[in-house]
CSV table of C-alpha atoms in Angstrom, one decimal:
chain,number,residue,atom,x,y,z
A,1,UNK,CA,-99.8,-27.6,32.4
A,2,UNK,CA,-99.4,-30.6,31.0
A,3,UNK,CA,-101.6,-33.0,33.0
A,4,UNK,CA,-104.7,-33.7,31.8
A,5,UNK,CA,-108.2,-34.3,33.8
A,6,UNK,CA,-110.3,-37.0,34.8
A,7,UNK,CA,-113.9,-36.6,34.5
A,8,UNK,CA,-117.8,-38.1,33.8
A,9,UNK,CA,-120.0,-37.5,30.7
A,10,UNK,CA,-123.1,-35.6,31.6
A,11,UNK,CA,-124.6,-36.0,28.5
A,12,UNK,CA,-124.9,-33.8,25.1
A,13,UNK,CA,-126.9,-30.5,24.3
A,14,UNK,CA,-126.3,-27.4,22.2
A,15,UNK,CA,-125.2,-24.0,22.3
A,16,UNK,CA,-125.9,-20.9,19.9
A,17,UNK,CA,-123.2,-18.9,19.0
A,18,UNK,CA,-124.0,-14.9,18.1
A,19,UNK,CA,-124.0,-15.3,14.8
A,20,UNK,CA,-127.1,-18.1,15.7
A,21,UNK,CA,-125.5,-21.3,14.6
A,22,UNK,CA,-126.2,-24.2,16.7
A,23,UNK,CA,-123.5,-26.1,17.8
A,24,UNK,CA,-124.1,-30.0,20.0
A,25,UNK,CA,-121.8,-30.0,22.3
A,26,UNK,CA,-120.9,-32.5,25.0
A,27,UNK,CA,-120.9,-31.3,29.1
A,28,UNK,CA,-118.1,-33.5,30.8
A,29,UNK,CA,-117.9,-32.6,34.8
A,30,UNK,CA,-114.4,-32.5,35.9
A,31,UNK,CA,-115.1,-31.4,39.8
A,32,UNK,CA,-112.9,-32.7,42.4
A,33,UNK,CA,-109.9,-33.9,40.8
A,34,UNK,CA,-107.3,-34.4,43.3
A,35,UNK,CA,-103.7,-35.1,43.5
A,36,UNK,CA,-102.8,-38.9,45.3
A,37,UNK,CA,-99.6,-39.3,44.5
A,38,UNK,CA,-96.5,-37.3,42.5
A,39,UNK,CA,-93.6,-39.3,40.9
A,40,UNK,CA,-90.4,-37.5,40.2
A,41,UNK,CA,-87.5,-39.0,37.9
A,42,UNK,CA,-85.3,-39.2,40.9
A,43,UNK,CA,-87.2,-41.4,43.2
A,44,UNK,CA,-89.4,-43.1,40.0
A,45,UNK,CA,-87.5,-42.9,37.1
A,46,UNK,CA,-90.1,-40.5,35.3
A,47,UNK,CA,-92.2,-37.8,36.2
A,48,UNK,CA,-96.2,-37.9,36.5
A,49,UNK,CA,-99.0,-36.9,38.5
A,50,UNK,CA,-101.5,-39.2,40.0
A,51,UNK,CA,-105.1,-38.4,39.9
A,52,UNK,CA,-108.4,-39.6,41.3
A,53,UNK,CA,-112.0,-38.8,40.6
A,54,UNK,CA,-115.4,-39.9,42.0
A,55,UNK,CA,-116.0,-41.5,45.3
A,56,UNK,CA,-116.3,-45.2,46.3
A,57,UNK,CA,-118.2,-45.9,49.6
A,58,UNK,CA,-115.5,-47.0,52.4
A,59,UNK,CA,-116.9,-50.4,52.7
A,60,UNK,CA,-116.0,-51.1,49.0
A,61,UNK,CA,-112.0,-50.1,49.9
A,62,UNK,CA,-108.8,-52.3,50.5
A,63,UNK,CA,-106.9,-51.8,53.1
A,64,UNK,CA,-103.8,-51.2,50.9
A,65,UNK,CA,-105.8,-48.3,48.8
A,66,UNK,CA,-107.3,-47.1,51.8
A,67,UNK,CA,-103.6,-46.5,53.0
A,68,UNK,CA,-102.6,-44.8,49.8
A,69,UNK,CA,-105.7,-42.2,50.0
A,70,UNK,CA,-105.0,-41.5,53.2
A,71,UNK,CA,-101.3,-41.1,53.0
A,72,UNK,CA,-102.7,-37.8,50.5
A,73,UNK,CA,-105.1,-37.0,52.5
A,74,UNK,CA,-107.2,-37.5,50.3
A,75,UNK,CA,-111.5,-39.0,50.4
A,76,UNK,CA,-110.9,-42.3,48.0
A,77,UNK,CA,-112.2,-41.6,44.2
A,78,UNK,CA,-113.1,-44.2,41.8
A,79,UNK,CA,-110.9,-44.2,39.4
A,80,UNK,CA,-107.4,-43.2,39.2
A,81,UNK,CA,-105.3,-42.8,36.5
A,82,UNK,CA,-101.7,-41.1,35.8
A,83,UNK,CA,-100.9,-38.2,34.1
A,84,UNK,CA,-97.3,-37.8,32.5
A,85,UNK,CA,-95.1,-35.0,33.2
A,86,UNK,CA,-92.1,-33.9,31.3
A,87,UNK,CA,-90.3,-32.1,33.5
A,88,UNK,CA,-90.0,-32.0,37.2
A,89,UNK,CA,-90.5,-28.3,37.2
A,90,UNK,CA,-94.1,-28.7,36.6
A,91,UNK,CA,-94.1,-31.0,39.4
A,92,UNK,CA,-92.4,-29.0,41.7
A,93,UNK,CA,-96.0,-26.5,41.6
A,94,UNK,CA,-98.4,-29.7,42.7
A,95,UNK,CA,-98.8,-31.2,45.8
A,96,UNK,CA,-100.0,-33.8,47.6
A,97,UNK,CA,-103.7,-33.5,48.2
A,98,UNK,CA,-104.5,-30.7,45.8
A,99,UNK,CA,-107.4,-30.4,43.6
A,100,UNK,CA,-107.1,-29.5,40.1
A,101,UNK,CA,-109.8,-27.5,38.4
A,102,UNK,CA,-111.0,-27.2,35.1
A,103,UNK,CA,-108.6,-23.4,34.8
A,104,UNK,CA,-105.8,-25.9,33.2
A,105,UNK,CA,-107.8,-25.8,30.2
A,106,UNK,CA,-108.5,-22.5,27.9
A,107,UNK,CA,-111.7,-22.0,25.4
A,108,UNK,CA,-110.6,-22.8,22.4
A,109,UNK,CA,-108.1,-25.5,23.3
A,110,UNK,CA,-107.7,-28.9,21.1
A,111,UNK,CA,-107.9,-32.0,23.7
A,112,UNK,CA,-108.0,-35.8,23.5
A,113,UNK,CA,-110.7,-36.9,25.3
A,114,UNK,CA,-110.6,-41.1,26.0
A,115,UNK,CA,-113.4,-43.4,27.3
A,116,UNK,CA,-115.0,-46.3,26.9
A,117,UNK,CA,-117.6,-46.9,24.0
A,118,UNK,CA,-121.0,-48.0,24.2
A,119,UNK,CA,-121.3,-52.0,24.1
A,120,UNK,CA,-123.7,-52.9,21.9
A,121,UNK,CA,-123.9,-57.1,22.7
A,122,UNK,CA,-123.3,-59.5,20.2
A,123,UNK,CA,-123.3,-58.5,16.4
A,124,UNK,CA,-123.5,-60.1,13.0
A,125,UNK,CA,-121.0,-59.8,10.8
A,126,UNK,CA,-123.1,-57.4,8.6
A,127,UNK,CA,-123.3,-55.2,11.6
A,128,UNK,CA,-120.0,-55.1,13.3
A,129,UNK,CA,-117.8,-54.6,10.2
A,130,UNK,CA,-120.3,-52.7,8.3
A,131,UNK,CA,-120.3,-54.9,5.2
A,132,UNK,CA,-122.8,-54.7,2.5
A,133,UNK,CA,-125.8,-57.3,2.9
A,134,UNK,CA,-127.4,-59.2,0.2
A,135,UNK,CA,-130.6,-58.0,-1.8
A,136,UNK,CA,-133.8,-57.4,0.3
A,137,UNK,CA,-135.8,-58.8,-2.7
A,138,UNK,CA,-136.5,-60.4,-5.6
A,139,UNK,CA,-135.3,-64.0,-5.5
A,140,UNK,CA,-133.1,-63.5,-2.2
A,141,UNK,CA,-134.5,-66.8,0.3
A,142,UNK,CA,-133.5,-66.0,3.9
A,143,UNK,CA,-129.8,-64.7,3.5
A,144,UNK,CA,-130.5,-60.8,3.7
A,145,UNK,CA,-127.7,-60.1,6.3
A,146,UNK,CA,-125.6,-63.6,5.8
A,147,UNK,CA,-121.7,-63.4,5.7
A,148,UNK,CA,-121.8,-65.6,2.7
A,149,UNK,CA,-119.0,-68.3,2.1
A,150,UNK,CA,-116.1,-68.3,4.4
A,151,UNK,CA,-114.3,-71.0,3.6
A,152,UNK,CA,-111.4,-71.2,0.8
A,153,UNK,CA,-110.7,-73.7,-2.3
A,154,UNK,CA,-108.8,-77.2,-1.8
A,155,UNK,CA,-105.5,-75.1,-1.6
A,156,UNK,CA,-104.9,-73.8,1.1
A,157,UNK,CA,-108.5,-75.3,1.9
A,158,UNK,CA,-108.9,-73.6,5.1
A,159,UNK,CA,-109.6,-70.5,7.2
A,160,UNK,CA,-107.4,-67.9,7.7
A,161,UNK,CA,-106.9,-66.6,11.2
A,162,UNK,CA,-108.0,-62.9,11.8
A,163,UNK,CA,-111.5,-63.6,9.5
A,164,UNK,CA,-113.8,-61.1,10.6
A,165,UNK,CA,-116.9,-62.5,11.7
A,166,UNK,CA,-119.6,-61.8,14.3
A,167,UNK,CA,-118.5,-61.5,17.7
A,168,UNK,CA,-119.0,-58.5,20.5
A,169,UNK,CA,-119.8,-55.2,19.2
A,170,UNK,CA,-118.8,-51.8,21.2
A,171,UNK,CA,-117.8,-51.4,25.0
A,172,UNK,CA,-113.6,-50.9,24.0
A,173,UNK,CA,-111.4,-48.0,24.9
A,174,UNK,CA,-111.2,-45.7,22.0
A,175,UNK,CA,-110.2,-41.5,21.8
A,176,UNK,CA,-111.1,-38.9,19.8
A,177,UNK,CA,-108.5,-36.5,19.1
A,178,UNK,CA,-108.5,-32.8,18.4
A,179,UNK,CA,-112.0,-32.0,19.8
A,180,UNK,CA,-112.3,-28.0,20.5
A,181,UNK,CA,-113.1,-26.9,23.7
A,182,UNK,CA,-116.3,-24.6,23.4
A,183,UNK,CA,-117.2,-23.2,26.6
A,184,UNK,CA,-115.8,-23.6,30.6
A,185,UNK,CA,-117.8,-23.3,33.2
A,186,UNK,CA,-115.7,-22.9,35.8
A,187,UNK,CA,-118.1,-22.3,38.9
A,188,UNK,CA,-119.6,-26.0,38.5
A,189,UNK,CA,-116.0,-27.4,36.5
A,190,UNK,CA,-117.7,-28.0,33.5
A,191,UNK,CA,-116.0,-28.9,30.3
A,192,UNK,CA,-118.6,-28.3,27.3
A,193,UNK,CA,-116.5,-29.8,24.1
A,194,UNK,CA,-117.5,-29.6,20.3
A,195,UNK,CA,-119.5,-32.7,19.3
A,196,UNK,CA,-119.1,-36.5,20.6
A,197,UNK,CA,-117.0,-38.4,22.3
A,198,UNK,CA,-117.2,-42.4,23.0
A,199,UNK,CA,-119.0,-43.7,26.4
A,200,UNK,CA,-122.3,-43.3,27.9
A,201,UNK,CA,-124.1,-41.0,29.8
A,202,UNK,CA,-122.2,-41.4,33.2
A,203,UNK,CA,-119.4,-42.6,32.1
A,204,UNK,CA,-115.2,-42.1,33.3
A,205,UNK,CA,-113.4,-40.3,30.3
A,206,UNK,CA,-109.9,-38.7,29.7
A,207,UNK,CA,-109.4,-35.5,28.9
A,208,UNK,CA,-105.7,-34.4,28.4
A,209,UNK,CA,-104.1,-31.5,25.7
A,210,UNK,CA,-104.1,-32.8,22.2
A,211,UNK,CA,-101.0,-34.5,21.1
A,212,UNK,CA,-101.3,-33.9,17.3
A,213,UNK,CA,-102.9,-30.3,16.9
A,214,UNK,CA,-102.2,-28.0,14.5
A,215,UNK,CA,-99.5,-25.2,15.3
Protein backbone atom coordinates (compact mmCIF):
# COMPACT_ATOMS: atom_id res chain seq x y z
CA UNK A 1 0.00 0.00 0.00
CA UNK A 2 1.22 3.12 -0.61
CA UNK A 3 0.51 5.12 2.53
CA UNK A 4 3.03 5.48 4.84
CA UNK A 5 2.96 5.59 8.82
CA UNK A 6 3.15 7.97 11.52
CA UNK A 7 5.09 7.10 14.49
CA UNK A 8 7.51 8.17 17.71
CA UNK A 9 11.29 7.36 18.13
CA UNK A 10 11.86 5.04 21.02
CA UNK A 11 15.37 5.40 20.93
CA UNK A 12 18.40 3.24 19.32
CA UNK A 13 20.01 -0.21 20.34
CA UNK A 14 21.44 -3.10 18.44
CA UNK A 15 20.80 -6.36 17.10
CA UNK A 16 23.15 -9.50 16.17
CA UNK A 17 22.63 -11.11 13.16
CA UNK A 18 23.62 -15.16 12.93
CA UNK A 19 26.56 -14.60 11.42
CA UNK A 20 27.31 -12.28 14.90
CA UNK A 21 27.56 -8.81 13.40
CA UNK A 22 26.20 -6.09 15.33
CA UNK A 23 23.95 -3.95 13.76
CA UNK A 24 22.41 -0.19 15.76
CA UNK A 25 19.29 -0.04 14.84
CA UNK A 26 16.61 2.51 15.67
CA UNK A 27 12.97 1.19 17.45
CA UNK A 28 10.17 3.63 16.02
CA UNK A 29 6.50 2.70 17.61
CA UNK A 30 3.94 2.96 15.02
CA UNK A 31 0.79 1.68 17.29
CA UNK A 32 -2.54 3.12 16.82
CA UNK A 33 -2.50 4.71 13.54
CA UNK A 34 -5.88 5.51 12.56
CA UNK A 35 -7.73 6.65 9.58
CA UNK A 36 -9.58 10.41 10.03
CA UNK A 37 -10.41 11.27 6.98
CA UNK A 38 -10.07 9.76 3.07
CA UNK A 39 -9.99 12.07 0.06
CA UNK A 40 -10.90 10.74 -3.34
CA UNK A 41 -10.17 12.71 -6.76
CA UNK A 42 -13.89 13.05 -7.30
CA UNK A 43 -15.02 14.98 -4.24
CA UNK A 44 -11.06 16.40 -3.58
CA UNK A 45 -9.40 16.58 -6.59
CA UNK A 46 -6.71 13.92 -5.50
CA UNK A 47 -6.55 10.96 -3.57
CA UNK A 48 -4.95 10.55 0.10
CA UNK A 49 -5.38 9.18 3.37
CA UNK A 50 -5.54 11.09 6.48
CA UNK A 51 -3.78 9.86 9.47
CA UNK A 52 -3.46 10.58 13.23
CA UNK A 53 -1.15 9.40 15.88
CA UNK A 54 -0.79 10.00 19.70
CA UNK A 55 -3.35 11.42 21.94
CA UNK A 56 -4.00 14.97 23.22
CA UNK A 57 -6.03 15.32 26.42
CA UNK A 58 -9.73 16.64 25.55
CA UNK A 59 -9.26 19.80 27.32
CA UNK A 60 -6.34 20.72 24.84
CA UNK A 61 -9.03 20.28 21.73
CA UNK A 62 -10.95 22.76 19.43
CA UNK A 63 -14.18 22.50 18.89
CA UNK A 64 -13.74 22.29 15.17
CA UNK A 65 -10.99 19.32 15.50
CA UNK A 66 -13.01 17.84 18.06
CA UNK A 67 -15.82 17.66 15.38
CA UNK A 68 -13.49 16.12 12.76
CA UNK A 69 -12.32 13.19 15.24
CA UNK A 70 -15.49 12.48 15.99
CA UNK A 71 -17.07 12.51 12.67
CA UNK A 72 -14.24 9.22 12.28
CA UNK A 73 -14.95 8.05 15.19
CA UNK A 74 -12.02 8.32 16.12
CA UNK A 75 -10.08 9.27 20.10
CA UNK A 76 -8.11 12.76 18.82
CA UNK A 77 -4.19 12.00 18.12
CA UNK A 78 -1.51 14.54 18.17
CA UNK A 79 -0.50 14.83 15.10
CA UNK A 80 -1.98 14.36 11.82
CA UNK A 81 -0.60 14.26 8.63
CA UNK A 82 -1.67 13.07 4.96
CA UNK A 83 -0.58 10.38 3.11
CA UNK A 84 -0.93 10.46 -0.87
CA UNK A 85 -2.65 7.91 -2.73
CA UNK A 86 -2.37 7.25 -6.42
CA UNK A 87 -5.23 5.59 -7.17
CA UNK A 88 -8.66 5.49 -5.75
CA UNK A 89 -8.50 1.74 -5.80
CA UNK A 90 -6.30 1.70 -2.87
CA UNK A 91 -8.73 3.91 -1.27
CA UNK A 92 -11.61 2.03 -1.93
CA UNK A 93 -9.90 -0.91 0.86
CA UNK A 94 -9.66 1.92 3.91
CA UNK A 95 -12.12 3.32 5.88
CA UNK A 96 -13.11 5.65 8.04
CA UNK A 97 -11.91 4.87 11.52
CA UNK A 98 -9.54 2.03 10.77
CA UNK A 99 -6.24 1.49 12.24
CA UNK A 100 -3.30 0.78 10.25
CA UNK A 101 -0.57 -1.54 11.55
CA UNK A 102 2.86 -1.90 11.04
CA UNK A 103 1.99 -5.28 8.34
CA UNK A 104 2.13 -2.43 5.47
CA UNK A 105 5.69 -2.68 5.77
CA UNK A 106 7.93 -5.98 4.95
CA UNK A 107 11.63 -6.80 6.47
CA UNK A 108 13.86 -5.78 4.21
CA UNK A 109 11.89 -2.80 2.73
CA UNK A 110 13.79 0.74 1.83
CA UNK A 111 11.70 3.63 3.60
CA UNK A 112 12.02 7.43 4.07
CA UNK A 113 11.71 8.15 7.46
CA UNK A 114 11.12 12.28 8.16
CA UNK A 115 11.37 14.16 11.49
CA UNK A 116 12.56 16.85 13.15
CA UNK A 117 16.36 17.27 14.11
CA UNK A 118 17.81 17.90 17.31
CA UNK A 119 18.12 21.86 18.03
CA UNK A 120 21.27 22.50 19.15
CA UNK A 121 20.78 26.55 20.28
CA UNK A 122 22.76 29.13 18.83
CA UNK A 123 26.13 28.22 16.95
CA UNK A 124 29.23 29.91 15.82
CA UNK A 125 29.98 30.07 12.50
CA UNK A 126 32.85 27.44 12.99
CA UNK A 127 30.26 25.18 14.31
CA UNK A 128 27.18 25.44 12.24
CA UNK A 129 28.90 25.32 8.83
CA UNK A 130 31.68 23.19 9.86
CA UNK A 131 34.50 25.45 8.62
CA UNK A 132 38.06 24.99 9.55
CA UNK A 133 39.15 27.18 12.76
CA UNK A 134 42.32 29.00 13.08
CA UNK A 135 45.55 27.44 14.83
CA UNK A 136 45.17 26.41 18.53
CA UNK A 137 48.81 27.58 19.04
CA UNK A 138 51.72 29.21 18.47
CA UNK A 139 51.22 32.91 17.92
CA UNK A 140 47.29 32.60 17.49
CA UNK A 141 45.78 35.60 20.28
CA UNK A 142 42.15 34.82 21.01
CA UNK A 143 40.71 34.00 17.47
CA UNK A 144 40.72 30.02 17.60
CA UNK A 145 37.17 29.62 16.34
CA UNK A 146 36.70 33.38 14.72
CA UNK A 147 34.89 33.72 11.18
CA UNK A 148 37.70 35.93 10.19
CA UNK A 149 37.00 39.01 7.78
CA UNK A 150 33.57 39.31 6.31
CA UNK A 151 33.57 42.15 4.70
CA UNK A 152 34.69 42.80 0.89
CA UNK A 153 37.19 45.55 -0.84
CA UNK A 154 35.94 49.19 -1.88
CA UNK A 155 34.20 47.54 -4.97
CA UNK A 156 31.43 46.25 -4.36
CA UNK A 157 32.47 47.29 -0.63
CA UNK A 158 29.81 45.36 0.98
CA UNK A 159 28.21 42.16 2.23
CA UNK A 160 26.66 39.86 0.17
CA UNK A 161 23.22 38.53 1.23
CA UNK A 162 23.15 34.67 2.02
CA UNK A 163 26.88 34.97 4.07
CA UNK A 164 26.85 32.26 6.29
CA UNK A 165 27.35 33.17 9.69
CA UNK A 166 26.28 32.04 13.15
CA UNK A 167 22.82 31.81 13.79
CA UNK A 168 20.46 28.70 15.12
CA UNK A 169 21.89 25.34 14.84
CA UNK A 170 19.54 22.06 14.45
CA UNK A 171 15.68 21.62 15.27
CA UNK A 172 14.65 21.71 11.05
CA UNK A 173 12.73 19.09 9.20
CA UNK A 174 15.09 16.89 7.38
CA UNK A 175 14.69 12.89 5.93
CA UNK A 176 16.80 10.19 5.42
CA UNK A 177 16.15 8.20 2.51
CA UNK A 178 16.67 4.56 1.74
CA UNK A 179 17.00 3.31 5.37
CA UNK A 180 16.42 -0.71 5.48
CA UNK A 181 13.91 -2.07 7.51
CA UNK A 182 15.68 -4.70 9.86
CA UNK A 183 13.20 -6.34 12.00
CA UNK A 184 9.05 -5.90 12.66
CA UNK A 185 7.61 -6.46 15.58
CA UNK A 186 4.36 -6.74 14.90
CA UNK A 187 2.68 -7.77 18.41
CA UNK A 188 3.82 -4.24 19.99
CA UNK A 189 4.00 -2.37 16.10
CA UNK A 190 7.53 -1.83 16.27
CA UNK A 191 9.56 -0.60 13.35
CA UNK A 192 13.41 -1.43 14.15
CA UNK A 193 15.22 0.41 11.04
CA UNK A 194 19.09 0.17 10.05
CA UNK A 195 20.98 3.02 11.78
CA UNK A 196 19.75 6.85 12.55
CA UNK A 197 17.29 8.91 11.69
CA UNK A 198 16.92 12.83 12.68
CA UNK A 199 14.84 13.82 16.04
CA UNK A 200 15.00 12.98 19.60
CA UNK A 201 14.09 10.32 21.78
CA UNK A 202 10.18 10.91 21.74
CA UNK A 203 9.96 12.50 18.94
CA UNK A 204 6.83 12.43 15.73
CA UNK A 205 8.64 11.00 12.58
CA UNK A 206 7.52 9.82 9.01
CA UNK A 207 7.86 6.77 7.75
CA UNK A 208 6.54 6.21 4.18
CA UNK A 209 8.07 3.61 1.16
CA UNK A 210 11.25 4.99 -0.40
CA UNK A 211 10.84 7.05 -3.32
CA UNK A 212 14.32 6.56 -4.90
CA UNK A 213 15.29 2.85 -4.16
CA UNK A 214 16.99 0.73 -6.13
CA UNK A 215 14.99 -1.81 -8.53
Amino acid sequence: MAIGLIGRKVGMTRIFTENGDSLPVTVIDVSNNRITQLKKYDTNGYSAAQLTFGKKRASRVNKSIAGHFSKAGVEAGSIIKEFRVTADEDINQLQNGAVITCGIFNVGQKVDVSGTTIGKGYAGTIKLHNFSSNRASHGNSKAHNKPGSIGMAQDPGRVFPGKRMSGHMGNVRRTVQNVEILRIDEARNLLLLKGAIPGSKGGNVIVRSSVKVKK
